[in-house]
Amino acid sequence: MAATHSFDVLVLGGGAAGLMCAIETGKRGQRTAVLEHADRLGKKILISGGGRCNFTNIHCGSENFLSSNPHFAKSALARYTPQDFIALVEKYRIPYHEKTLGQLFCDHSSRDILAMLEEECRIAGVRIFLNTTVQQVRRSGQFVVESSGAEFHAPALVVATGGLSIPKIGATSFGYDLARQFGLKIREPRPGLVPFVLSPEDQSRYSDLAGVSLDVMASVDGQAFREKMLVTHRGLSGPAILQISSYWESKKRLQIDLAPETNLTSAFLHANTPRSDANLRSEFRKILPSRFADRWLELHPPGSWTNPALANFEKHLHNWTITPAGTEGFEKAEVTAGGVDTDELSAKTMESRKVPGLYFIGEVVDVTGQLGGFNFQWAWASGAAAGRAI
Ligand SMILES: Cc1cc2nc3c(=O)[nH]c(=O)nc-3n(C[C@H](O)[C@H](O)[C@H](O)COP(=O)(O)OP(=O)(O)OC[C@H]3O[C@@H](n4cnc5c(N)ncnc54)[C@H](O)[C@@H]3O)c2cc1C
């Protein structure tokens, strides 16, 4: 017969959000268990930020998140701030630095962050059950969670099983399935922070430039990001592209300004530089990587040397419009956009409005951060909001 365990709180998923929630409930004396189907906790924390975990962003505000309700994240973010997490990191003397744009990274390794969370769980008396795959959840007064070897009972159930990105390290649709089982609405999950795949035609034009990176402004529907773009073997990546991908929907056009705030033809219009292919190439190479500059001129030469033709040519450079064939999908996406509809949850506690005692936190909720430490800040903040409310 399967062993039966009784707790006050069951947290499904031992990632960033689940661990933070368990620490908070454990600290308040709630008997808490984390059930994790992998053989260790926090695998995504370990691979995050290129192994250095971009654990927060000091400029975090609700404008850094996508959600069908842009106000939903405000309350949790205000009550657990980047400073709160930094205080914890400093308490453990974990060395860190600001890389760029408020993004804080570990100096050494993401392992420091995971070790800190594991130690906080130990201090708070949280029980961890690894290799525990949940087979069924029922509610009969309490929540009953059946796994392969055991049955768990608790009055509060926290779903922190994350999104669909990177299935090979354990992502599952479990959280969405459970939400549906209890009658909660889901906003269709889609890959976010993901590279684009170009059409075969565009691939034949640009893919041999793989590895070339340039400063661009990428936009979709009025949302714009100015950062680096990287040409890949199948399409486009780099921070500007990853950022805009979260706002892109299938078949939408993407606008790319290849030389923001620069006028590459002004030398011909306002100075007396002779109008020739060689001079144009030399102006381009001052601003763009030479391989990209040469390819652009080869594919899109100015129609003529007249002023209107040069103006058109300049305009095209600042408004390169492409329709990506798609994205690299959940296999390569850093996050999953969409998820449990925020209308279903209390913004203060993350508790389901329909099912008392059932909570959803972290990436499984329809709140998605931009690139730069915002997704972890949401995981910490939503985890703390639920953990303090239970
Ligand atoms: C390559 C990569 C790099 C990233 N880098 C950063 C970064 O530097 N900064 C940043 O802010 N964000 C980063 N992110 C995003 C960030 O990792 C996630 O948004 C964050 O981990 C979400 O936390 P979570 O706890 O909601 O989900 P997760 O961290 O995904 O945790 C969910 C946990 O649930 C477990 N689980 C799933 N299904 C079940 C089940 N059925 N039963 C039991 N357990 C289950 C999983 O094994 C996992 O341990 C990165 C993501 C990726 C993929």
XYZ file of C-alpha atoms and ligand atoms in Angstrom:
443
model
C 0.000 0.000 0.000
C 1.246 3.507 -0.882
C 2.580 5.601 2.022
C 0.336 8.493 3.025
C 1.787 11.851 4.040
C -0.134 14.751 5.557
C 1.053 18.345 5.260
C -0.384 21.835 5.614
C 0.903 22.886 2.189
C 1.862 20.884 -0.905
C 3.933 22.686 -3.525
C 4.025 20.986 -6.930
C 7.298 21.865 -8.712
C 10.649 22.628 -7.121
C 11.724 25.508 -9.359
C 12.204 29.179 -8.525
C 8.590 29.988 -7.638
C 7.871 26.750 -5.778
C 10.975 26.995 -3.605
C 10.299 30.628 -2.697
C 6.716 29.800 -1.747
C 7.795 26.781 0.329
C 10.373 28.888 2.192
C 7.690 31.427 3.110
C 5.119 28.860 4.276
C 7.787 26.828 6.096
C 9.049 29.947 7.914
C 5.495 30.554 9.142
C 5.384 27.122 10.697
C 3.286 25.461 8.006
C 4.265 21.841 7.415
C 5.309 22.104 3.777
C 6.319 19.565 1.122
C 7.724 20.223 -2.340
C 7.005 17.496 -4.896
C 9.407 17.563 -7.854
C 9.421 15.024 -10.653
C 13.058 15.587 -11.629
C 15.998 14.063 -9.788
C 17.024 17.468 -8.442
C 15.582 20.883 -7.690
C 15.849 24.038 -9.766
C 17.267 22.730 -13.024
C 16.233 25.911 -14.834
C 17.933 28.052 -12.231
C 21.140 26.136 -12.947
C 21.069 26.735 -16.714
C 19.778 30.302 -16.439
C 21.736 33.360 -17.481
C 24.345 31.222 -19.255
C 25.076 29.470 -15.930
C 25.284 32.713 -13.922
C 21.557 33.240 -13.233
C 20.277 36.723 -13.981
C 18.333 36.540 -10.725
C 16.601 39.924 -10.802
C 16.497 43.353 -12.387
C 16.767 46.479 -10.271
C 14.509 48.421 -12.670
C 11.615 46.011 -12.353
C 8.119 47.412 -12.923
C 4.831 46.023 -14.220
C 5.689 47.486 -17.648
C 8.343 44.764 -17.959
C 5.677 42.047 -18.113
C 3.197 40.800 -20.691
C -0.177 39.601 -19.539
C -3.753 39.873 -20.717
C -4.186 41.957 -17.552
C -1.176 44.316 -17.330
C -2.159 45.369 -13.782
C -2.273 41.868 -12.310
C 1.429 41.550 -11.424
C 1.630 44.951 -9.664
C 0.551 43.881 -6.216
C 2.903 40.893 -5.851
C 5.813 42.804 -7.416
C 5.318 45.680 -4.983
C 5.285 43.415 -1.951
C 8.385 41.386 -2.872
C 10.853 43.652 -4.653
C 14.266 43.113 -6.267
C 15.725 44.645 -3.065
C 14.130 41.867 -0.997
C 15.814 39.211 -3.103
C 19.113 41.115 -3.153
C 19.006 41.239 0.665
C 18.746 37.431 0.702
C 21.624 37.087 -1.791
C 23.742 39.422 0.345
C 22.871 37.540 3.528
C 24.460 34.482 1.883
C 27.421 36.605 0.714
C 26.881 35.562 -2.891
C 29.012 37.805 -5.093
C 27.061 39.424 -7.946
C 27.316 42.255 -10.430
C 25.133 44.378 -12.691
C 25.860 43.301 -16.242
C 23.780 45.841 -18.128
C 20.387 47.583 -17.921
C 19.855 46.690 -14.242
C 20.396 42.943 -14.799
C 22.014 41.289 -11.768
C 24.074 38.124 -12.320
C 26.092 35.879 -9.993
C 29.834 36.437 -10.299
C 30.484 32.696 -10.048
C 27.587 30.392 -10.747
C 23.818 29.864 -10.671
C 24.573 27.060 -8.231
C 25.011 29.758 -5.554
C 21.353 30.805 -5.936
C 20.064 27.240 -5.861
C 22.221 26.368 -2.837
C 20.845 29.441 -1.043
C 17.234 28.428 -1.729
C 17.920 24.843 -0.665
C 19.471 26.054 2.586
C 16.495 28.377 3.231
C 14.174 25.405 2.669
C 16.206 23.324 5.116
C 16.061 26.078 7.769
C 12.305 26.454 7.224
C 11.819 22.687 7.662
C 10.503 22.114 4.138
C 10.361 18.433 3.093
C 11.579 17.799 -0.453
C 10.355 14.786 -2.455
C 12.388 14.302 -5.650
C 11.629 11.827 -8.481
C 7.988 12.262 -7.530
C 5.696 12.347 -10.524
C 2.185 13.395 -9.726
C -0.360 11.081 -11.322
C -3.610 12.522 -10.084
C -4.990 15.323 -7.956
C -8.401 15.100 -6.267
C -10.225 17.233 -3.824
C -12.220 15.587 -1.116
C -12.264 18.165 1.657
C -8.473 18.375 1.399
C -6.359 18.048 -1.738
C -5.145 14.522 -2.371
C -2.112 14.171 -4.612
C -1.294 10.697 -5.866
C 2.210 9.973 -7.049
C 3.827 6.691 -8.048
C 4.945 5.706 -4.563
C 2.889 7.798 -2.162
C -0.241 9.790 -1.462
C -0.073 13.334 -0.092
C -2.870 15.195 1.695
C -3.063 18.919 2.436
C -5.648 21.715 2.655
C -3.507 23.981 0.418
C -2.085 23.063 -2.991
C 0.346 25.343 -4.830
C 0.972 24.690 -8.516
C 4.461 25.861 -9.480
C 5.217 23.489 -12.336
C 6.332 26.213 -14.777
C 5.663 26.508 -18.498
C 6.377 24.417 -21.575
C 9.807 25.763 -22.467
C 12.735 23.345 -22.645
C 10.890 20.016 -22.310
C 14.192 18.147 -22.226
C 14.885 19.412 -18.704
C 11.455 18.530 -17.355
C 8.896 21.095 -18.532
C 5.393 19.623 -18.701
C 1.865 20.818 -19.367
C 0.904 19.599 -15.906
C -0.019 23.012 -14.477
C -2.310 23.859 -17.392
C -3.933 20.407 -17.286
C -4.586 20.749 -13.565
C -6.036 24.236 -14.021
C -8.416 22.859 -16.693
C -9.346 19.935 -14.445
C -10.528 22.447 -11.838
C -12.369 24.535 -14.442
C -9.922 27.454 -14.677
C -9.447 29.294 -18.000
C -6.103 29.181 -19.805
C -4.661 31.744 -22.186
C -3.118 29.699 -24.992
C 0.555 29.045 -24.072
C 3.076 30.152 -26.712
C 6.880 30.326 -26.849
C 8.385 33.634 -25.642
C 11.955 34.964 -25.671
C 12.631 32.699 -28.626
C 14.675 33.018 -31.849
C 12.867 33.480 -35.174
C 13.160 31.112 -38.128
C 13.246 32.959 -41.462
C 11.434 31.919 -44.639
C 13.500 29.661 -46.953
C 13.957 32.644 -49.286
C 15.324 34.893 -46.525
C 17.456 32.039 -45.171
C 19.132 31.710 -48.573
C 19.871 35.456 -48.446
C 21.170 35.836 -44.915
C 21.931 32.538 -43.160
C 25.534 32.324 -44.298
C 26.073 35.482 -42.192
C 25.428 33.372 -39.052
C 27.354 34.839 -36.139
C 27.143 38.462 -37.328
C 25.646 40.716 -34.671
C 24.464 44.323 -34.956
C 22.700 46.977 -32.916
C 19.076 47.288 -34.131
C 15.642 48.470 -33.130
C 13.171 45.623 -33.566
C 9.436 46.345 -33.428
C 6.024 44.727 -33.682
C 2.750 46.597 -33.228
C 4.332 49.657 -31.626
C 6.415 47.659 -29.117
C 10.132 48.215 -29.791
C 13.446 47.038 -28.369
C 16.833 48.520 -29.112
C 19.513 45.919 -28.509
C 21.730 43.495 -30.413
C 20.436 41.213 -33.160
C 22.301 38.044 -34.108
C 22.030 36.286 -37.462
C 21.755 32.489 -36.981
C 21.857 29.496 -39.339
C 18.062 29.414 -39.488
C 17.033 32.956 -38.712
C 17.496 35.735 -36.183
C 18.263 35.814 -32.478
C 20.031 38.095 -29.967
C 18.409 40.173 -27.208
C 16.422 42.538 -29.480
C 14.876 39.587 -31.317
C 14.204 37.509 -28.201
C 12.476 40.492 -26.599
C 10.247 41.244 -29.569
C 9.418 37.552 -30.116
C 7.242 37.564 -26.985
C 5.004 40.198 -28.636
C 4.918 38.487 -32.053
C 2.076 36.356 -33.314
C 2.162 34.013 -36.291
C 2.156 35.750 -39.703
C 2.793 39.188 -38.199
C 5.382 41.401 -39.805
C 8.491 42.423 -37.952
C 10.122 45.806 -38.510
C 13.854 46.154 -38.003
C 15.763 49.427 -38.020
C 19.251 48.273 -38.993
C 20.968 51.533 -38.110
C 18.970 53.305 -35.381
C 19.508 57.054 -35.015
C 22.055 57.048 -37.841
C 21.833 58.421 -41.360
C 24.098 56.446 -43.629
C 23.544 58.486 -46.741
C 23.898 61.974 -45.216
C 27.483 62.227 -46.482
C 26.072 62.147 -50.032
C 23.188 64.523 -49.388
C 24.833 67.137 -47.191
C 28.550 66.799 -47.881
C 30.222 66.609 -51.207
C 31.157 62.943 -51.029
C 31.073 61.606 -54.582
C 28.161 59.213 -55.143
C 29.675 55.848 -55.937
C 29.304 52.208 -54.895
C 32.728 52.262 -53.242
C 31.893 55.343 -51.118
C 28.499 53.968 -50.170
C 30.115 50.689 -49.072
C 32.665 52.586 -47.037
C 29.908 54.646 -45.288
C 28.007 51.425 -44.533
C 31.034 49.662 -43.150
C 31.549 52.514 -40.675
C 28.251 51.621 -39.001
C 27.340 48.025 -39.863
C 29.477 44.871 -39.632
C 31.194 44.666 -43.004
C 29.724 41.282 -44.026
C 26.215 42.517 -43.286
C 26.878 45.883 -44.989
C 28.131 44.171 -48.163
C 25.178 41.757 -48.260
C 22.638 44.538 -47.769
C 24.138 46.571 -50.606
C 24.233 43.526 -52.842
C 20.560 42.667 -52.185
C 19.094 46.165 -51.927
C 21.235 48.641 -53.910
C 19.862 52.196 -54.336
C 17.707 52.525 -57.459
C 19.801 55.446 -58.655
C 21.955 58.225 -57.204
C 19.220 60.873 -57.158
C 18.243 62.430 -53.815
C 14.789 60.756 -53.719
C 16.340 57.353 -54.531
C 18.892 57.776 -51.744
C 16.120 58.843 -49.345
C 14.149 55.683 -50.238
C 17.222 53.569 -49.796
C 17.836 55.127 -46.359
C 14.182 54.555 -45.392
C 14.367 50.873 -46.309
C 17.425 50.436 -44.103
C 15.481 51.782 -41.121
C 12.368 49.775 -41.880
C 13.440 46.320 -42.982
C 10.142 44.429 -42.900
C 10.142 40.660 -42.735
C 7.572 38.001 -41.917
C 9.323 35.227 -39.998
C 8.293 31.695 -40.984
C 7.927 30.967 -37.258
C 9.939 30.591 -34.093
C 12.290 27.903 -32.816
C 9.408 26.823 -30.536
C 9.321 25.588 -26.950
C 12.557 23.617 -27.487
C 14.502 26.889 -27.515
C 12.133 29.357 -25.831
C 13.317 30.898 -22.582
C 9.760 31.303 -21.338
C 6.162 30.404 -22.022
C 3.807 33.308 -22.574
C 0.116 32.796 -21.789
C -0.995 30.378 -19.064
C -3.537 30.378 -16.245
C -5.822 33.360 -16.852
C -5.182 36.069 -14.288
C -8.973 36.652 -14.013
C -9.070 33.306 -12.232
C -6.642 34.334 -9.480
C -6.415 36.837 -6.651
C -3.603 39.282 -7.502
C -2.782 39.526 -3.813
C -2.528 35.846 -2.938
C -2.464 33.909 -6.263
C -5.334 31.794 -4.934
C -7.954 30.530 -7.342
C -11.222 32.463 -7.031
C -13.206 29.301 -7.847
C -11.276 26.730 -5.834
C -10.262 27.895 -2.355
C -6.887 26.502 -1.284
C -5.594 26.125 -4.855
C -2.779 28.512 -5.844
C -0.860 29.093 -9.102
C 2.523 30.842 -9.120
C 5.460 31.545 -11.440
C 5.575 30.891 -15.137
C 2.405 28.772 -15.284
C 0.430 32.014 -14.762
C -0.285 34.358 -17.691
C 2.450 36.807 -16.613
C 5.640 36.794 -18.684
C 8.695 38.892 -18.065
C 10.869 40.569 -20.633
C 14.464 39.424 -20.946
C 16.735 40.601 -18.139
C 15.923 38.941 -14.798
C 12.209 39.790 -14.795
C 11.015 36.199 -15.037
C 12.836 35.216 -11.876
C 11.582 38.345 -10.123
C 8.030 37.256 -10.996
C 8.770 33.738 -9.717
C 10.104 35.125 -6.381
C 7.306 37.696 -6.027
C 4.383 35.414 -6.908
C 5.894 32.635 -4.767
C 6.239 34.991 -1.802
C 2.701 36.371 -2.316
C 1.166 32.894 -2.098
C 3.531 31.709 0.633
C 2.676 34.648 2.905
C -1.052 34.255 2.333
C -1.449 30.566 3.021
C 17.809 28.605 -20.861
C 17.028 29.508 -19.945
C 17.665 30.572 -19.328
C 16.927 31.436 -18.505
N 17.587 32.464 -17.906
C 16.882 33.329 -17.121
C 17.551 34.382 -16.427
O 18.781 34.476 -16.443
N 16.775 35.255 -15.701
C 15.410 35.117 -15.610
O 14.766 35.938 -14.947
N 14.774 34.095 -16.206
C 15.478 33.202 -16.942
N 14.811 32.156 -17.534
C 13.381 31.973 -17.246
C 13.227 31.349 -15.848
O 14.104 30.254 -15.726
C 11.790 30.894 -15.600
O 10.884 31.917 -15.909
C 11.615 30.474 -14.143
O 12.472 29.399 -13.869
C 10.166 30.074 -13.861
O 10.107 29.572 -12.551
P 8.961 28.529 -12.159
O 9.308 28.089 -10.770
O 7.649 29.081 -12.443
O 9.175 27.301 -13.154
P 10.418 26.315 -13.310
O 11.679 26.956 -12.859
O 10.325 25.799 -14.707
O 10.108 25.147 -12.281
C 9.064 24.231 -12.468
C 9.445 22.951 -11.780
O 8.350 22.063 -11.822
C 8.800 20.772 -12.139
N 7.679 20.047 -12.741
C 7.126 20.226 -13.957
N 6.106 19.383 -14.135
C 6.005 18.652 -12.982
C 5.140 17.615 -12.551
N 4.175 17.163 -13.332
N 5.325 17.103 -11.307
C 6.323 17.559 -10.498
N 7.177 18.541 -10.867
C 7.015 19.077 -12.082
C 9.959 21.006 -13.093
O 10.825 19.902 -13.154
C 10.606 22.235 -12.455
O 11.564 21.893 -11.507
C 15.539 31.252 -18.313
C 14.907 30.158 -18.915
C 15.631 29.291 -19.715
C 14.922 28.115 -20.337
